[in-house]
């Protein structure tokens, strides 16, 4: 994490504070967010009466329902069940932070860094990589934990792109969601589903019949050259070009 003496660190799920104490020795402040009041008590007891106590701020509650404070870096052994929503809460947070060093379940970590064409490449991969640089740092075997969990883990570094790409993220995610519902299908087939047609017809600015919308969708796919492409092999630039093609014809996804 390359922590600095002037850093404010966000830690989610500090537990009894093994990582927290190590960080408190190196930084200006740690803001620890914990949902379990019993663990909060353990953490408070651990630093009570020490010179570290005044550098620790504890927020009690569900991090997904809490407004994130200002911080320079996020370092956490995250509760795995909140991995996906927390990553996007982080990436849409302003002001920008320097980086996040997070431990995830191995498969989730590999999906974050997956490239076009790989089996694990999915909506999570492309959305994360649109907003950040993501690196897999190291594997952590289950025997490093007590008691050992059933899954392997990995540590990942996430560095937000600053400035972010000039894209409406809601629109972007609407397009990517459709493309990845059946990522092995051609886009032409994916966009023929009646639910997709109805959604885009509702969003279509110019009043026209559903038939015209269907034709327009297929025309955009053909004109941009993506009609026979499959989401699994498309990269960020491909989706930016496709979104621009739809938007320029008045077709929107949010």
CSV table of C-alpha atoms in Angstrom, one decimal:
chain,number,residue,atom,x,y,z
A,1,UNK,CA,0.0,0.0,0.0
A,2,UNK,CA,3.1,2.3,0.3
A,3,UNK,CA,1.5,4.0,3.3
A,4,UNK,CA,2.6,7.5,4.2
A,5,UNK,CA,2.8,9.2,7.6
A,6,UNK,CA,0.3,11.8,6.4
A,7,UNK,CA,-2.3,9.3,5.1
A,8,UNK,CA,-5.9,8.8,6.3
A,9,UNK,CA,-6.7,5.1,5.7
A,10,UNK,CA,-10.2,3.6,5.3
A,11,UNK,CA,-10.4,0.0,6.6
A,12,UNK,CA,-13.6,-2.1,6.2
A,13,UNK,CA,-14.1,-5.0,8.5
A,14,UNK,CA,-11.2,-4.5,10.9
A,15,UNK,CA,-12.3,-7.4,13.1
A,16,UNK,CA,-10.1,-7.5,16.2
A,17,UNK,CA,-7.7,-5.1,14.7
A,18,UNK,CA,-4.6,-7.1,13.6
A,19,UNK,CA,-4.2,-5.1,10.4
A,20,UNK,CA,-5.5,-1.9,12.0
A,21,UNK,CA,-2.8,-1.7,14.7
A,22,UNK,CA,0.0,-2.3,12.0
A,23,UNK,CA,-1.5,0.6,10.0
A,24,UNK,CA,-1.9,2.9,13.0
A,25,UNK,CA,1.8,2.7,13.6
A,26,UNK,CA,2.5,4.1,10.1
A,27,UNK,CA,-0.2,6.6,9.3
A,28,UNK,CA,-1.9,9.8,10.5
A,29,UNK,CA,-5.3,8.2,11.0
A,30,UNK,CA,-7.3,5.0,10.4
A,31,UNK,CA,-11.1,5.1,9.9
A,32,UNK,CA,-12.3,1.6,10.6
A,33,UNK,CA,-15.8,0.6,9.6
A,34,UNK,CA,-17.3,-2.4,11.5
A,35,UNK,CA,-20.8,-3.7,11.5
A,36,UNK,CA,-20.4,-6.0,14.6
A,37,UNK,CA,-20.7,-4.1,17.9
A,38,UNK,CA,-18.8,-6.9,19.7
A,39,UNK,CA,-15.8,-6.5,17.5
A,40,UNK,CA,-15.9,-2.7,17.9
A,41,UNK,CA,-15.6,-3.3,21.6
A,42,UNK,CA,-12.6,-5.6,21.1
A,43,UNK,CA,-10.9,-3.1,18.8
A,44,UNK,CA,-11.5,-0.2,21.3
A,45,UNK,CA,-10.0,-2.3,24.1
A,46,UNK,CA,-7.0,-3.1,22.1
A,47,UNK,CA,-5.8,0.5,21.6
A,48,UNK,CA,-7.2,2.0,24.8
A,49,UNK,CA,-4.6,3.8,26.9
A,50,UNK,CA,-2.0,3.6,24.0
A,51,UNK,CA,-0.6,6.4,21.9
A,52,UNK,CA,-2.5,4.8,18.9
A,53,UNK,CA,-6.0,5.5,20.4
A,54,UNK,CA,-6.3,9.1,19.2
A,55,UNK,CA,-5.4,8.0,15.6
A,56,UNK,CA,-8.3,5.6,15.3
A,57,UNK,CA,-11.8,6.5,14.4
A,58,UNK,CA,-14.4,3.8,14.4
A,59,UNK,CA,-17.6,4.0,12.4
A,60,UNK,CA,-20.3,1.4,13.4
A,61,UNK,CA,-22.7,0.2,10.7
A,62,UNK,CA,-23.1,-1.2,7.2
A,63,UNK,CA,-20.5,0.3,4.9
A,64,UNK,CA,-22.8,-0.1,1.9
A,65,UNK,CA,-25.3,2.2,3.6
A,66,UNK,CA,-22.8,4.7,4.9
A,67,UNK,CA,-21.4,7.8,3.1
A,68,UNK,CA,-17.7,7.2,2.7
A,69,UNK,CA,-15.4,9.7,4.5
A,70,UNK,CA,-12.4,11.4,2.9
A,71,UNK,CA,-9.4,9.0,2.7
A,72,UNK,CA,-6.1,8.7,0.9
A,73,UNK,CA,-6.1,4.9,0.6
A,74,UNK,CA,-8.3,2.0,1.4
A,75,UNK,CA,-6.6,-1.1,2.9
A,76,UNK,CA,-8.9,-4.0,3.9
A,77,UNK,CA,-9.5,-7.7,4.3
A,78,UNK,CA,-13.0,-7.2,3.0
A,79,UNK,CA,-16.0,-9.3,4.0
A,80,UNK,CA,-16.3,-11.3,0.8
A,81,UNK,CA,-20.1,-11.1,0.4
A,82,UNK,CA,-19.9,-7.3,-0.2
A,83,UNK,CA,-17.0,-7.5,-2.7
A,84,UNK,CA,-18.9,-6.3,-5.8
A,85,UNK,CA,-21.1,-3.5,-4.4
A,86,UNK,CA,-18.2,-2.2,-2.4
A,87,UNK,CA,-15.8,-2.0,-5.4
A,88,UNK,CA,-18.3,0.1,-7.3
A,89,UNK,CA,-19.1,2.3,-4.2
A,90,UNK,CA,-15.3,2.9,-4.0
A,91,UNK,CA,-14.9,3.7,-7.7
A,92,UNK,CA,-17.7,6.2,-7.9
A,93,UNK,CA,-16.5,7.9,-4.7
A,94,UNK,CA,-15.3,11.5,-4.8
A,95,UNK,CA,-12.9,13.1,-4.1
A,96,UNK,CA,-10.5,10.6,-5.6
A,97,UNK,CA,-8.3,8.4,-3.4
A,98,UNK,CA,-4.8,7.2,-4.3
A,99,UNK,CA,-5.4,3.4,-4.3
A,100,UNK,CA,-7.1,0.5,-2.6
A,101,UNK,CA,-5.3,-2.7,-1.5
A,102,UNK,CA,-8.0,-5.3,-0.9
A,103,UNK,CA,-8.2,-9.0,-0.3
A,104,UNK,CA,-10.9,-10.9,-2.2
A,105,UNK,CA,-12.0,-14.4,-2.9
A,106,UNK,CA,-9.6,-15.7,-5.6
A,107,UNK,CA,-12.2,-16.1,-8.3
A,108,UNK,CA,-13.6,-12.6,-7.8
A,109,UNK,CA,-10.1,-11.2,-7.9
A,110,UNK,CA,-9.4,-13.0,-11.2
A,111,UNK,CA,-12.6,-11.7,-12.7
A,112,UNK,CA,-11.6,-8.1,-11.8
A,113,UNK,CA,-8.4,-8.5,-13.9
A,114,UNK,CA,-9.7,-10.7,-16.7
A,115,UNK,CA,-9.0,-9.6,-20.2
A,116,UNK,CA,-11.3,-9.9,-23.4
A,117,UNK,CA,-11.4,-13.5,-24.6
A,118,UNK,CA,-10.7,-15.2,-21.2
A,119,UNK,CA,-13.4,-17.4,-19.6
A,120,UNK,CA,-13.7,-15.1,-16.5
A,121,UNK,CA,-14.1,-11.9,-18.5
A,122,UNK,CA,-17.5,-10.4,-17.6
A,123,UNK,CA,-19.4,-7.2,-16.8
A,124,UNK,CA,-17.5,-6.8,-13.5
A,125,UNK,CA,-14.1,-6.9,-15.4
A,126,UNK,CA,-15.0,-4.3,-18.0
A,127,UNK,CA,-16.8,-1.9,-15.6
A,128,UNK,CA,-13.9,-2.0,-13.1
A,129,UNK,CA,-11.2,-1.6,-15.8
A,130,UNK,CA,-13.2,1.3,-17.4
A,131,UNK,CA,-12.8,3.3,-14.1
A,132,UNK,CA,-9.5,2.0,-12.7
A,133,UNK,CA,-6.3,0.2,-13.2
A,134,UNK,CA,-6.4,-3.2,-11.5
A,135,UNK,CA,-3.5,-5.4,-10.6
A,136,UNK,CA,-3.4,-8.9,-9.0
A,137,UNK,CA,-0.7,-8.6,-6.4
A,138,UNK,CA,-0.5,-12.0,-4.7
A,139,UNK,CA,-2.3,-15.2,-3.8
A,140,UNK,CA,-3.2,-16.0,-0.2
A,141,UNK,CA,-3.8,-19.7,0.5
A,142,UNK,CA,-6.6,-20.7,2.9
A,143,UNK,CA,-4.1,-22.1,5.4
A,144,UNK,CA,-3.1,-18.6,6.3
A,145,UNK,CA,-6.5,-18.2,8.0
A,146,UNK,CA,-7.8,-19.6,11.3
A,147,UNK,CA,-10.1,-21.4,10.9
A,148,UNK,CA,-9.2,-22.1,7.2
A,149,UNK,CA,-12.1,-21.0,4.9
A,150,UNK,CA,-13.2,-23.1,1.9
A,151,UNK,CA,-11.9,-20.6,-0.6
A,152,UNK,CA,-8.6,-19.3,-1.8
A,153,UNK,CA,-7.9,-15.6,-1.6
A,154,UNK,CA,-6.0,-12.9,-3.5
A,155,UNK,CA,-4.8,-9.4,-2.8
A,156,UNK,CA,-5.6,-6.8,-5.5
A,157,UNK,CA,-4.5,-3.2,-6.1
A,158,UNK,CA,-7.2,-0.8,-7.5
A,159,UNK,CA,-6.1,2.7,-8.7
A,160,UNK,CA,-8.9,4.9,-9.9
A,161,UNK,CA,-8.4,6.7,-13.3
A,162,UNK,CA,-8.2,10.4,-12.6
A,163,UNK,CA,-9.7,12.1,-14.4
A,164,UNK,CA,-12.3,9.4,-15.1
A,165,UNK,CA,-13.3,8.6,-18.7
A,166,UNK,CA,-15.9,11.2,-20.0
A,167,UNK,CA,-18.8,8.6,-20.1
A,168,UNK,CA,-22.2,8.5,-18.4
A,169,UNK,CA,-21.6,5.4,-16.3
A,170,UNK,CA,-25.3,4.6,-16.0
A,171,UNK,CA,-25.6,4.5,-19.8
A,172,UNK,CA,-22.4,2.5,-20.1
A,173,UNK,CA,-23.6,-0.1,-17.6
A,174,UNK,CA,-27.0,-0.3,-19.3
A,175,UNK,CA,-25.2,-1.2,-22.6
A,176,UNK,CA,-22.7,-3.6,-21.0
A,177,UNK,CA,-25.5,-5.4,-19.0
A,178,UNK,CA,-27.4,-6.2,-22.2
A,179,UNK,CA,-24.2,-7.4,-24.0
A,180,UNK,CA,-23.1,-9.7,-21.1
A,181,UNK,CA,-26.4,-11.3,-20.3
A,182,UNK,CA,-25.4,-13.9,-22.9
A,183,UNK,CA,-21.8,-13.0,-23.4
A,184,UNK,CA,-21.2,-15.9,-25.9
A,185,UNK,CA,-24.0,-14.7,-28.2
A,186,UNK,CA,-23.5,-12.3,-31.0
A,187,UNK,CA,-24.6,-8.7,-30.2
A,188,UNK,CA,-27.2,-9.0,-33.0
A,189,UNK,CA,-28.8,-11.9,-31.2
A,190,UNK,CA,-28.6,-10.3,-27.7
A,191,UNK,CA,-30.3,-7.1,-28.9
A,192,UNK,CA,-33.2,-9.1,-30.5
A,193,UNK,CA,-34.7,-10.0,-27.1
A,194,UNK,CA,-38.1,-8.4,-26.6
A,195,UNK,CA,-37.2,-7.1,-23.1
A,196,UNK,CA,-34.2,-5.2,-24.6
A,197,UNK,CA,-36.3,-3.9,-27.5
A,198,UNK,CA,-39.0,-2.6,-25.1
A,199,UNK,CA,-36.3,-0.9,-22.9
A,200,UNK,CA,-34.7,0.9,-25.7
A,201,UNK,CA,-38.0,1.8,-27.3
A,202,UNK,CA,-39.0,3.5,-24.0
A,203,UNK,CA,-35.7,5.4,-23.9
A,204,UNK,CA,-35.8,6.4,-27.6
A,205,UNK,CA,-36.2,10.1,-27.7
A,206,UNK,CA,-38.1,10.4,-31.0
A,207,UNK,CA,-41.6,9.0,-30.9
A,208,UNK,CA,-41.8,6.1,-33.3
A,209,UNK,CA,-43.1,2.6,-33.6
A,210,UNK,CA,-41.4,-0.4,-32.0
A,211,UNK,CA,-40.7,-1.8,-35.5
A,212,UNK,CA,-38.6,1.3,-36.3
A,213,UNK,CA,-36.6,1.0,-33.1
A,214,UNK,CA,-35.8,-2.7,-33.8
A,215,UNK,CA,-34.6,-1.7,-37.3
A,216,UNK,CA,-32.6,1.1,-35.9
A,217,UNK,CA,-30.9,-1.1,-33.3
A,218,UNK,CA,-29.8,-3.6,-35.9
A,219,UNK,CA,-28.6,-0.7,-38.2
A,220,UNK,CA,-26.4,0.7,-35.5
A,221,UNK,CA,-24.9,-2.7,-34.8
A,222,UNK,CA,-24.2,-3.2,-38.5
A,223,UNK,CA,-22.9,0.3,-39.1
A,224,UNK,CA,-20.5,0.1,-36.1
A,225,UNK,CA,-19.3,-3.3,-37.2
A,226,UNK,CA,-20.3,-5.1,-34.0
A,227,UNK,CA,-23.4,-7.0,-35.2
A,228,UNK,CA,-21.6,-10.4,-35.2
A,229,UNK,CA,-19.2,-9.6,-32.3
A,230,UNK,CA,-19.5,-11.3,-28.9
A,231,UNK,CA,-19.2,-9.4,-25.6
A,232,UNK,CA,-16.7,-11.9,-24.3
A,233,UNK,CA,-14.1,-10.7,-26.8
A,234,UNK,CA,-14.8,-6.9,-26.8
A,235,UNK,CA,-12.6,-4.4,-24.9
A,236,UNK,CA,-13.4,-1.0,-23.4
A,237,UNK,CA,-12.7,0.9,-26.7
A,238,UNK,CA,-15.2,-1.4,-28.5
A,239,UNK,CA,-18.0,-0.6,-26.0
A,240,UNK,CA,-17.2,3.1,-26.1
A,241,UNK,CA,-17.5,3.1,-29.9
A,242,UNK,CA,-20.8,1.1,-29.7
A,243,UNK,CA,-22.3,3.3,-27.0
A,244,UNK,CA,-21.4,6.4,-29.1
A,245,UNK,CA,-23.1,4.8,-32.1
A,246,UNK,CA,-26.3,4.2,-30.2
A,247,UNK,CA,-26.3,7.6,-28.6
A,248,UNK,CA,-25.7,9.4,-31.9
A,249,UNK,CA,-28.9,7.8,-33.1
A,250,UNK,CA,-30.9,8.9,-30.0
A,251,UNK,CA,-30.9,5.4,-28.4
A,252,UNK,CA,-30.1,5.5,-24.7
A,253,UNK,CA,-29.7,2.9,-21.9
A,254,UNK,CA,-30.5,4.8,-18.7
